[in-house]
Coordinates of C-alpha atoms in Angstrom, one line a residue:
M11 CA -3.7 -7.9 -26.5
A12 CA -0.8 -5.7 -27.7
P13 CA 2.5 -7.5 -27.2
S14 CA 3.9 -5.2 -24.5
L15 CA 0.8 -4.7 -22.5
L16 CA 0.8 -6.8 -19.4
P17 CA -2.3 -6.8 -17.2
F18 CA -0.3 -5.8 -14.2
C19 CA 1.3 -2.5 -13.6
C20 CA 4.8 -3.9 -13.6
F21 CA 8.0 -2.6 -12.2
S22 CA 7.4 1.0 -12.7
R23 CA 4.8 0.8 -10.0
R24 CA 7.6 0.0 -7.5
L25 CA 6.9 2.1 -4.4
Q26 CA 8.2 -0.1 -1.7
I27 CA 7.3 2.1 1.3
P28 CA 4.5 4.5 1.9
R29 CA 6.7 7.2 3.3
L30 CA 8.1 7.9 -0.1
L31 CA 4.9 9.2 -1.5
L32 CA 5.3 12.7 -2.7
A33 CA 2.3 14.9 -3.3
W34 CA 2.6 18.4 -4.6
V35 CA 0.2 21.0 -5.8
T36 CA -0.2 24.5 -7.0
C37 CA 0.6 26.0 -3.7
L38 CA 0.2 22.5 -2.2
A39 CA 2.3 19.4 -2.4
I40 CA 3.0 16.2 -0.7
A41 CA 6.4 15.1 -1.9
V42 CA 8.5 12.3 -0.5
G43 CA 6.6 12.8 2.6
T44 CA 6.3 16.3 1.5
L45 CA 3.3 18.6 1.2
L46 CA 3.5 21.5 -1.2
Q47 CA 0.4 23.9 -1.3
P48 CA -4.1 24.8 -3.4
G49 CA -5.4 24.0 -6.6
L50 CA -4.1 21.1 -8.5
E51 CA -2.0 18.5 -6.9
G52 CA 0.4 15.7 -7.7
N53 CA 2.7 13.5 -5.8
A54 CA 5.9 11.6 -6.3
R55 CA 6.8 8.1 -5.5
L56 CA 9.9 6.0 -5.1
W57 CA 10.1 2.4 -6.1
H58 CA 12.8 0.1 -4.6
H59 CA 14.8 -1.9 -7.2
F60 CA 17.3 -3.9 -5.2
S61 CA 19.9 -3.6 -2.5
N62 CA 23.6 -4.2 -2.9
K63 CA 24.6 -6.2 0.2
S64 CA 28.3 -5.5 0.0
N65 CA 27.6 -1.8 0.0
R66 CA 25.3 -2.1 3.0
E67 CA 28.0 -3.8 5.0
Q68 CA 30.4 -0.8 4.6
G69 CA 28.8 0.8 7.7
Y70 CA 25.8 3.0 8.0
C71 CA 27.5 5.6 10.3
E72 CA 30.3 6.3 7.7
A73 CA 27.7 6.7 4.9
E74 CA 25.5 8.9 7.1
A75 CA 28.1 11.7 7.0
R76 CA 27.7 11.9 3.2
L77 CA 24.3 13.5 3.2
A78 CA 24.1 16.1 0.4
S79 CA 23.2 19.6 1.4
S80 CA 22.1 20.6 -2.1
L81 CA 21.0 19.0 -5.4
D82 CA 24.0 20.3 -7.3
F83 CA 25.7 16.9 -7.6
W84 CA 22.6 14.7 -7.0
T85 CA 21.8 12.7 -10.1
L86 CA 19.3 10.3 -11.5
S87 CA 19.6 7.8 -14.4
S88 CA 17.1 6.5 -16.9
E89 CA 19.6 4.6 -18.9
N90 CA 19.0 1.2 -17.4
L91 CA 15.4 1.4 -18.5
I92 CA 15.6 2.8 -22.0
A93 CA 18.6 0.7 -22.9
V94 CA 16.7 -2.5 -22.4
L95 CA 13.0 -1.7 -23.0
P96 CA 11.4 -0.2 -26.1
V97 CA 10.7 3.5 -26.1
D98 CA 8.0 5.2 -28.1
P99 CA 9.6 6.7 -31.3
V100 CA 7.1 9.6 -31.3
K101 CA 8.6 12.4 -29.2
E102 CA 5.6 14.8 -29.2
N103 CA 3.5 14.7 -26.0
Y104 CA -0.1 14.4 -27.1
V105 CA -2.9 11.8 -26.3
R106 CA -2.8 9.0 -28.8
K107 CA -2.8 5.2 -29.3
V108 CA 0.8 4.2 -28.5
K109 CA 2.1 0.9 -30.0
N110 CA 5.0 -1.5 -29.5
C111 CA 6.8 0.1 -26.6
V112 CA 6.9 0.2 -22.8
F113 CA 7.7 3.9 -22.3
S114 CA 7.1 7.2 -23.9
I115 CA 9.4 10.1 -23.2
A116 CA 7.2 12.8 -21.6
F117 CA 8.3 15.8 -19.5
P118 CA 6.3 17.0 -16.5
T119 CA 4.3 20.2 -16.9
P120 CA 5.3 22.8 -14.3
F121 CA 2.7 24.7 -12.4
K122 CA 2.0 28.3 -13.5
S123 CA 1.2 29.4 -9.9
R124 CA 3.7 29.5 -7.0
V125 CA 4.3 26.3 -5.2
H126 CA 5.6 26.0 -1.6
L127 CA 6.5 23.2 0.7
V128 CA 4.2 22.2 3.6
A129 CA 5.6 19.0 5.0
V130 CA 8.4 16.6 4.4
S131 CA 9.5 13.1 5.5
K132 CA 12.9 13.4 7.1
E133 CA 13.4 9.6 7.0
V134 CA 12.9 9.4 3.2
L135 CA 15.2 12.4 2.5
E136 CA 18.0 11.2 4.6
D137 CA 17.7 7.4 4.7
I138 CA 16.8 6.8 1.1
L139 CA 17.7 9.8 -1.0
D140 CA 21.0 10.8 0.8
L141 CA 19.7 14.4 1.2
D142 CA 20.1 16.5 4.3
L143 CA 16.7 17.7 5.6
S144 CA 17.9 21.3 4.9
V145 CA 17.6 20.5 1.1
S146 CA 13.9 20.6 1.5
E147 CA 14.1 24.3 2.2
T148 CA 15.8 25.1 -1.1
D149 CA 14.1 26.3 -4.3
D150 CA 15.8 23.5 -6.3
F151 CA 14.1 20.9 -4.2
I152 CA 10.6 22.4 -4.6
Q153 CA 11.2 22.7 -8.3
L154 CA 12.3 19.1 -8.5
V155 CA 9.2 17.7 -6.7
S156 CA 6.8 20.0 -8.6
G157 CA 8.1 18.9 -12.0
K158 CA 9.9 22.2 -13.0
K159 CA 13.5 21.1 -12.5
I160 CA 15.0 18.1 -14.4
V161 CA 18.2 16.9 -12.7
F162 CA 21.2 15.6 -14.5
G163 CA 20.7 12.2 -15.9
S164 CA 16.9 12.3 -15.9
I165 CA 14.9 11.4 -18.9
P166 CA 11.3 11.6 -17.8
L167 CA 9.2 8.6 -18.9
A168 CA 5.5 7.7 -18.9
H169 CA 4.8 4.0 -18.6
R170 CA 2.5 2.2 -21.1
Y171 CA 0.4 -0.6 -19.7
G172 CA -3.0 -2.1 -19.9
G173 CA -5.4 -3.9 -17.6
H174 CA -8.8 -5.3 -16.6
Q175 CA -11.0 -2.8 -15.0
F176 CA -14.0 -4.2 -13.0
G177 CA -13.4 -7.5 -14.8
I178 CA -13.3 -6.1 -18.4
W179 CA -10.2 -5.7 -20.5
A180 CA -9.7 -1.9 -20.9
D181 CA -6.8 -2.1 -23.4
Q182 CA -4.3 0.8 -23.2
L183 CA -4.2 2.6 -19.9
G184 CA -0.8 3.9 -19.1
D185 CA 0.5 6.6 -16.8
G186 CA -2.0 9.4 -17.5
R187 CA -0.7 11.7 -14.8
A188 CA 2.6 10.2 -13.7
H189 CA 6.2 10.7 -14.8
L190 CA 9.1 8.3 -13.9
I191 CA 12.0 10.8 -13.6
G192 CA 14.8 8.3 -13.1
I193 CA 16.5 5.8 -10.9
Y194 CA 18.7 6.8 -7.9
M195 CA 21.3 4.5 -6.3
N196 CA 21.9 5.6 -2.7
R197 CA 24.9 5.2 -0.4
L198 CA 23.7 1.8 0.8
G199 CA 23.7 0.4 -2.8
E200 CA 19.9 0.5 -3.0
K201 CA 18.2 1.4 -6.3
W202 CA 15.1 3.6 -6.0
E203 CA 12.9 4.6 -8.8
L204 CA 11.5 8.2 -8.4
Q205 CA 8.1 9.0 -9.9
L206 CA 6.0 12.2 -9.9
K207 CA 2.3 11.9 -9.9
G208 CA -0.2 14.6 -10.9
S209 CA 2.7 16.1 -12.9
G210 CA 0.9 16.9 -16.1
K211 CA -0.4 15.3 -19.3
T212 CA 1.2 12.3 -21.1
P213 CA 0.2 10.3 -24.2
Y214 CA -2.0 8.2 -21.9
S215 CA -4.0 11.0 -20.3
R216 CA -7.1 10.4 -22.3
N217 CA -9.6 13.1 -21.2
G218 CA -7.7 14.1 -18.1
D219 CA -5.5 17.1 -17.4
G220 CA -2.7 15.1 -15.8
R221 CA -3.3 16.6 -12.3
A222 CA -4.7 15.3 -9.0
V223 CA -7.0 17.0 -6.6
L224 CA -6.0 17.8 -3.0
R225 CA -8.5 15.3 -1.5
S226 CA -7.0 12.2 -3.2
S227 CA -3.4 13.4 -2.7
V228 CA -3.8 13.8 1.0
R229 CA -5.7 10.4 1.3
E230 CA -3.0 8.6 -0.8
F231 CA -0.1 10.1 1.2
L232 CA -1.6 9.3 4.6
C233 CA -2.7 5.8 3.6
S234 CA 0.7 4.9 2.2
E235 CA 2.2 6.1 5.5
A236 CA -0.3 4.1 7.5
M237 CA 0.3 0.9 5.5
Y238 CA 4.0 1.1 5.9
Y239 CA 4.0 1.5 9.6
L240 CA 1.4 -1.3 9.9
G241 CA 4.0 -3.5 8.3
I242 CA 2.2 -4.0 5.0
P243 CA 4.1 -3.8 1.7
T244 CA 3.2 -0.7 -0.2
S245 CA 4.2 1.5 -2.9
R246 CA 6.9 4.1 -1.4
A247 CA 5.7 -6.1 -22.6
A248 CA 6.2 -9.6 -22.3
R249 CA 9.3 -11.2 -23.6
T250 CA 12.4 -8.9 -23.1
L251 CA 10.2 -7.1 -20.6
L252 CA 9.7 -10.1 -18.3
D253 CA 13.4 -11.0 -18.3
F254 CA 14.1 -7.5 -17.3
I255 CA 11.6 -7.6 -14.4
I256 CA 13.1 -10.9 -13.2
Q257 CA 16.6 -9.6 -13.3
E258 CA 15.7 -6.4 -11.5
H259 CA 13.3 -7.6 -8.9
F260 CA 13.4 -11.4 -8.5
P261 CA 17.1 -12.2 -7.7
S262 CA 16.1 -15.7 -6.4
V263 CA 15.1 -16.7 -10.0
D264 CA 18.0 -17.8 -12.2
I265 CA 17.4 -15.9 -15.5
R266 CA 19.2 -18.8 -17.3
E267 CA 16.8 -21.4 -16.1
P268 CA 14.3 -22.7 -18.7
N269 CA 11.6 -22.7 -16.0
R270 CA 12.3 -19.1 -14.8
Y271 CA 8.8 -17.8 -15.8
V272 CA 7.1 -20.6 -13.8
E273 CA 9.3 -19.8 -10.8
F274 CA 8.6 -16.1 -11.2
F275 CA 4.8 -16.9 -11.3
S276 CA 5.0 -19.1 -8.2
I277 CA 6.6 -16.2 -6.2
V278 CA 4.0 -13.8 -7.4
V279 CA 1.1 -16.2 -6.4
S280 CA 2.6 -16.8 -3.0
E281 CA 3.3 -13.1 -2.3
M282 CA -0.1 -12.0 -3.5
A283 CA -1.8 -14.4 -1.1
Q284 CA 0.4 -12.9 1.7
L285 CA -0.5 -9.3 0.8
I286 CA -4.2 -9.8 0.7
A287 CA -4.2 -11.7 3.9
L288 CA -2.3 -8.8 5.5
W289 CA -4.9 -6.4 4.1
M290 CA -7.7 -8.5 5.7
S291 CA -5.8 -8.6 9.1
V292 CA -6.2 -4.8 9.4
G293 CA -9.6 -4.5 7.7
F294 CA -8.2 -2.7 4.6
A295 CA -10.4 -2.7 1.5
H296 CA -8.5 -1.4 -1.6
G297 CA -11.6 -0.4 -3.4
V298 CA -10.5 -0.8 -7.0
C299 CA -8.6 -4.1 -7.4
N300 CA -8.3 -3.8 -11.2
T301 CA -5.4 -5.7 -12.6
D302 CA -3.6 -2.4 -13.4
N303 CA -3.8 -1.6 -9.7
F304 CA -2.0 -4.8 -8.7
S305 CA 1.8 -5.0 -8.7
L306 CA 3.9 -7.9 -9.7
L307 CA 5.9 -7.1 -6.7
S308 CA 2.9 -7.7 -4.4
I309 CA 3.0 -4.3 -2.8
T310 CA 0.0 -2.0 -2.2
I311 CA -0.3 0.6 -4.9
D312 CA -2.8 3.2 -6.2
Y313 CA -4.7 4.3 -3.1
G314 CA -8.0 5.5 -4.6
P315 CA -11.4 4.8 -3.0
F316 CA -9.8 2.7 -0.2
G317 CA -11.3 2.3 3.2
F318 CA -10.3 0.7 6.6
M319 CA -13.4 -1.2 7.7
E320 CA -15.0 0.3 10.8
A321 CA -18.1 -1.8 11.8
Y322 CA -17.2 -5.4 10.8
N323 CA -19.0 -6.3 7.6
P324 CA -17.6 -8.8 5.0
D325 CA -19.7 -7.0 2.4
F326 CA -18.0 -3.6 3.2
V327 CA -17.5 -1.6 0.0
P328 CA -15.6 1.7 0.3
N329 CA -16.1 2.7 -3.3
T330 CA -19.4 4.3 -4.4
S331 CA -18.5 3.6 -8.0
D332 CA -18.6 -0.1 -7.4
D333 CA -22.3 -0.7 -8.0
E334 CA -21.9 -4.5 -8.3
R335 CA -19.9 -4.7 -5.1
R336 CA -17.2 -6.5 -7.0
Y337 CA -14.4 -5.2 -4.8
K338 CA -16.1 -5.7 -1.4
I339 CA -13.6 -6.6 1.4
G340 CA -14.8 -10.2 1.6
N341 CA -14.1 -10.7 -2.1
Q342 CA -10.6 -9.4 -2.2
A343 CA -9.0 -12.9 -2.1
N344 CA -11.2 -14.1 -5.0
I345 CA -10.2 -11.0 -7.0
G346 CA -6.6 -11.8 -6.3
M347 CA -7.2 -15.2 -7.9
F348 CA -8.9 -13.5 -10.9
N349 CA -6.0 -11.1 -11.4
L350 CA -3.4 -13.9 -11.1
N351 CA -5.3 -15.8 -13.7
K352 CA -5.1 -12.8 -16.1
L353 CA -1.4 -12.6 -15.4
L354 CA -1.0 -16.3 -16.3
Q355 CA -2.9 -15.7 -19.6
A356 CA -0.3 -13.1 -20.4
L357 CA 2.5 -15.5 -19.6
N358 CA 1.1 -18.5 -21.5
P359 CA 2.7 -17.6 -24.9
L360 CA 6.1 -17.9 -23.2
L361 CA 5.4 -21.3 -21.7
D362 CA 5.6 -24.8 -23.2
P363 CA 2.8 -27.3 -22.5
G364 CA 4.5 -28.8 -19.5
Q365 CA 5.2 -25.3 -18.0
K366 CA 1.6 -24.3 -18.6
Q367 CA 0.3 -27.3 -16.7
L368 CA 2.7 -26.6 -13.8
A369 CA 1.8 -22.9 -13.7
A370 CA -1.9 -23.8 -13.6
Q371 CA -1.3 -26.1 -10.6
I372 CA 0.5 -23.3 -8.9
L373 CA -2.5 -21.0 -9.4
E374 CA -4.8 -23.8 -8.0
G375 CA -2.8 -23.7 -4.8
Y376 CA -3.4 -20.0 -4.2
P377 CA -6.6 -20.5 -2.0
V378 CA -4.7 -22.7 0.4
L379 CA -1.7 -20.3 0.6
Y380 CA -4.1 -17.4 1.3
Y381 CA -6.1 -19.2 3.9
T382 CA -3.0 -20.5 5.7
R383 CA -1.6 -17.0 6.0
F384 CA -5.1 -15.6 7.0
R385 CA -5.3 -18.2 9.9
E386 CA -1.8 -17.4 11.1
L387 CA -2.5 -13.6 11.2
F388 CA -5.8 -14.0 13.0
K389 CA -4.5 -16.4 15.5
A390 CA -1.8 -13.9 16.3
K391 CA -4.5 -11.2 16.6
L392 CA -6.1 -13.4 19.3
G393 CA -2.9 -14.2 21.0
L394 CA -3.1 -17.9 20.3
L395 CA 0.1 -20.0 20.3
G396 CA 0.6 -23.3 18.7
E397 CA -2.0 -25.4 16.8
R398 CA -5.2 -26.6 18.5
K399 CA -8.3 -28.2 17.0
G400 CA -11.1 -25.6 17.0
D401 CA -8.9 -22.5 16.3
D402 CA -10.7 -21.9 13.0
D403 CA -14.1 -22.1 14.7
L404 CA -13.0 -19.7 17.5
I405 CA -12.0 -17.1 14.9
A406 CA -15.1 -17.6 12.8
F407 CA -17.3 -17.4 16.0
L408 CA -15.9 -14.1 17.0
L409 CA -16.2 -12.6 13.5
H410 CA -19.8 -13.8 13.4
L411 CA -20.5 -12.0 16.7
M412 CA -18.8 -8.9 15.4
E413 CA -20.9 -8.9 12.3
K414 CA -24.2 -9.3 14.1
T415 CA -23.4 -6.5 16.6
E416 CA -21.7 -4.3 14.0
A417 CA -18.7 -4.1 16.3
D418 CA -15.7 -2.0 15.3
F419 CA -13.1 -4.3 13.6
T420 CA -9.9 -2.5 14.7
M421 CA -10.9 -1.7 18.2
T422 CA -12.4 -5.1 19.0
F423 CA -9.1 -6.8 18.5
R424 CA -7.2 -4.0 20.1
Q425 CA -9.4 -4.0 23.2
L426 CA -9.0 -7.8 23.4
S427 CA -5.3 -7.0 23.5
E428 CA -5.8 -4.6 26.4
I429 CA -8.4 -6.3 28.6
A430 CA -7.4 -8.7 31.4
Q431 CA -8.5 -12.3 31.3
S432 CA -10.0 -11.8 34.8
Q433 CA -12.3 -9.1 33.4
L434 CA -13.3 -11.3 30.5
Q435 CA -14.0 -14.2 32.8
E436 CA -16.3 -12.2 35.0
L437 CA -17.9 -10.8 31.9
H438 CA -17.2 -7.4 33.4
I439 CA -16.5 -5.1 30.4
P440 CA -15.5 -1.6 31.5
Q441 CA -16.9 1.3 29.5
Q442 CA -13.5 2.1 28.1
F443 CA -13.7 -1.1 26.1
W444 CA -16.6 0.1 24.1
A445 CA -16.2 -2.2 21.1
L446 CA -16.1 -5.3 23.3
K447 CA -19.1 -3.9 25.2
M448 CA -21.1 -3.9 21.9
I449 CA -20.3 -7.5 21.3
S450 CA -21.1 -8.4 24.9
K451 CA -24.7 -7.6 24.2
H452 CA -25.0 -10.7 22.0
E453 CA -26.4 -13.7 23.8
L454 CA -23.6 -15.9 22.6
F455 CA -20.8 -13.7 23.8
P456 CA -20.4 -15.6 27.1
A457 CA -20.0 -18.9 25.1
W458 CA -17.3 -17.4 23.0
V459 CA -15.5 -15.9 26.0
S460 CA -15.6 -19.4 27.7
Q461 CA -14.1 -21.1 24.6
Y462 CA -11.5 -18.3 24.2
L463 CA -10.3 -18.5 27.8
V464 CA -10.0 -22.3 27.6
R465 CA -7.9 -21.9 24.5
L466 CA -5.6 -19.3 26.1
K467 CA -4.9 -21.8 28.9
S468 CA -3.4 -24.1 26.3
N469 CA -0.7 -21.6 25.4
M470 CA 2.5 -23.1 26.8
N471 CA 4.6 -21.0 29.2
D472 CA 2.4 -17.9 28.7
S473 CA 1.0 -15.3 31.0
D474 CA -1.8 -12.8 30.7
F475 CA 0.8 -10.0 30.7
E476 CA 2.8 -11.7 27.9
R477 CA -0.4 -12.4 25.9
R478 CA -1.5 -8.7 26.0
K479 CA 2.0 -7.5 25.2
R480 CA 2.2 -9.8 22.2
M481 CA -1.3 -8.9 20.9
M482 CA -0.7 -5.2 21.1
T483 CA 2.2 -5.6 18.7
V484 CA -0.1 -6.9 16.0
N485 CA -3.4 -5.2 16.7
P486 CA -3.1 -1.5 15.9
R487 CA -4.9 1.1 18.0
Y488 CA -5.0 3.5 15.1
V489 CA -5.7 3.0 11.4
L490 CA -6.6 5.6 8.8
K491 CA -10.4 5.4 9.0
N492 CA -12.3 7.4 6.3
W493 CA -13.6 9.9 8.8
M494 CA -10.1 10.7 10.0
A495 CA -8.9 11.3 6.4
E496 CA -12.0 13.3 5.6
S497 CA -11.5 15.6 8.6
A498 CA -7.9 16.2 7.5
V499 CA -8.9 16.8 3.9
Q500 CA -11.6 19.4 4.9
K501 CA -9.1 21.3 7.0
A502 CA -6.4 21.1 4.2
E503 CA -8.9 22.6 1.7
R504 CA -8.9 25.6 4.0
N505 CA -5.1 25.7 4.1
D506 CA -5.0 24.2 7.6
F507 CA -2.7 21.2 7.5
S508 CA -2.6 20.6 11.2
E509 CA -4.5 17.3 11.1
V510 CA -2.4 16.0 8.2
Y511 CA 0.6 16.5 10.4
L512 CA -1.1 14.9 13.4
L513 CA -2.2 11.9 11.4
Q514 CA 1.3 11.5 10.0
Q515 CA 2.7 11.4 13.5
V516 CA 0.1 9.0 14.8
L517 CA 0.3 6.6 11.9
H518 CA 4.0 6.3 12.3
H519 CA 3.3 4.5 15.6
P520 CA -0.1 2.8 15.1
F521 CA 0.4 0.3 17.9
Q522 CA 1.3 2.9 20.6
K523 CA -1.2 5.0 22.5
H524 CA -0.9 8.7 21.6
S525 CA -2.4 11.4 23.8
A526 CA -3.2 13.8 20.9
A527 CA -4.8 10.9 19.0
E528 CA -6.9 10.0 22.0
K529 CA -8.0 13.7 22.3
A530 CA -8.9 13.7 18.6
G531 CA -11.1 10.6 19.1
Y532 CA -9.1 8.3 16.8
S533 CA -9.7 5.3 19.0
S534 CA -13.3 6.3 19.8
P535 CA -16.5 5.3 17.9
T536 CA -17.0 6.8 14.5
P537 CA -18.6 10.2 14.8
A538 CA -22.3 10.4 13.8
W539 CA -21.6 12.7 10.9
A540 CA -19.2 10.1 9.2
R541 CA -21.1 6.9 9.6
D542 CA -22.2 6.7 6.0
L543 CA -19.0 8.3 4.6
R544 CA -17.7 6.7 1.4
V545 CA -15.6 7.8 -1.6
S546 CA -15.6 7.2 -5.3
C547 CA -13.1 6.5 -8.0
S548 CA -12.8 10.2 -8.6
S549 CA -12.4 11.2 -4.9

C-alpha cells in the first residue's frame, strides 16, 4: 500500500451536517442546500473542522448582525492543509497514477451552458457561512457554487486516497469529481471545509467526466437532509497525516502522548459502533460500505445506492450492483468490523508490539459496543424505561413478527408510538394503523402484545400519554423512502422541482405530522409501482 493511502476517506470527507450538501448542474444545482438547474450536475459539501468555544461565547445575537450581503470580502483558506500535508508536484490536471502526496492542485471545470439557482438552505448560508440569504441571488454566488469563481485564498485541491471496494483493495481512488476549495472560519469560531462535487475532472477521474447526474444529486441532497434531521451524523497518508487528523478533529487526544494512535483508534471504534446502530434504528442501508465510503469521523458520507428499508427484512439490499449481498442491512455492523480492521492494518506500522495488542483488544470490543447501543435505541423506540430481563427477547420477537408479515419498518414503530395501550389491549387496531394491522394478522401477535403491555407497566412513574409522547420523538413518521426520492427525481428531470422542495420541508421535521406529506402519501403503504424499486452504484 502506498504510504499516504489510508483505507478510509479521511478528513477531507468532513461534511458534518446534511444541509450543507450543495448540488449544482448545467442549468441545475443543489448547492449548500441549493439547487442549480439540466444536464450534468455536481454538488458542494462543507466539512466541520472544530469550534472555538471562546468565540462561541461572545454572543450569537451580536454575531448575527455581521452577515455578509456579498462575496466581496468573503474568503477561504487552503494554507492549513498544504502547509502540513504533501501536495502533488505535478500541476497539470490529467488522469494519472499519483504518488507520495495527499492532495493534487486541481481547478473546477466551469459549465459551458447557463446555470441558475433553484433552491437554497437559509440555515447553511446564515448560520454556517455568515452569508445573508440575499447573496444566493447574486451572480457571484452562482459562479462560486458552480465552480466558475475562485474566491480569495482558495487553492482548489483533489484528495488522494485509496480503499477496499466490496472487500478487495482497489489501490488509488481519490476525488474523481470533487474539489476541496478551501476552509472557512465563521463568526462562531467554527472551521468548515467547503467541497464541490461533480465539478469536473481531476487526476483521479479515471474514465469519468467529473460530473454527476441529476438523479444522484437530488437523492444525495435529500438523504443528507433527512439524516441530519433524524439526528444521525452525516457529511454536511499515515504518519504526518495521522497527527494532522488528530490535531484537527480529535481534541480529546493529546498529540504528545505516546499512545495517541491507540486512543484515536479507540474513539473511531466506539463512534463507528454508534453510527451503524443509529443507521439500523431508522432502517437505513448505506448500500456501498466500502472503506473509502467510511469516515474516520464516523459520519455518514457518500450517498450512492442507499435505501431506507420499507418492509422489514434483514436481508434488504438497496443496491442492484451488490450481487453477493455483501452490504445488506443486516450485515452493516459486520462490515463496520471489517473496515475497522483495515484501518488497524494501516495504523500497525505506527504502533509498537504493546500498542498493537491493545488496539486489537479494542477492536474485539466493537461487537459489544455496537449491540449495547443497538439495544438502547430499540428500547427507546418501544418506549421501555430501565432494565428488565426479557427486553432483548421482546425486541427480537417484534422484529420476527415484522419480518414474517413484511410489515413496514418505519410505520410499525411510529404507529406503536401513536396507538393507545387500551386499543392494543383489546387487540382493536383501527385501519389508520395499517402497519400494525399487518402484524396483527400473525397468530403470535396477541402473545407479543401481552408481553409488551406487561413490560410497559414496569415503567416507573410513566403514563400512556408520556409513553406516546416520548416514542414519537425517536420514531420518525417520515424517512426518505426510495419511491419518494424517485418521484421527486422524475419530476426534476422534467424541470419540476416542487417535490424536491416538499421533501426538503418534510424531512426537516421528520417526527411531526405534515398535512402536505400526508396528502402525498408519505406515511402510507408503498405504491404498487415502486415495490421493487432499487438503485445501482451508477444511479
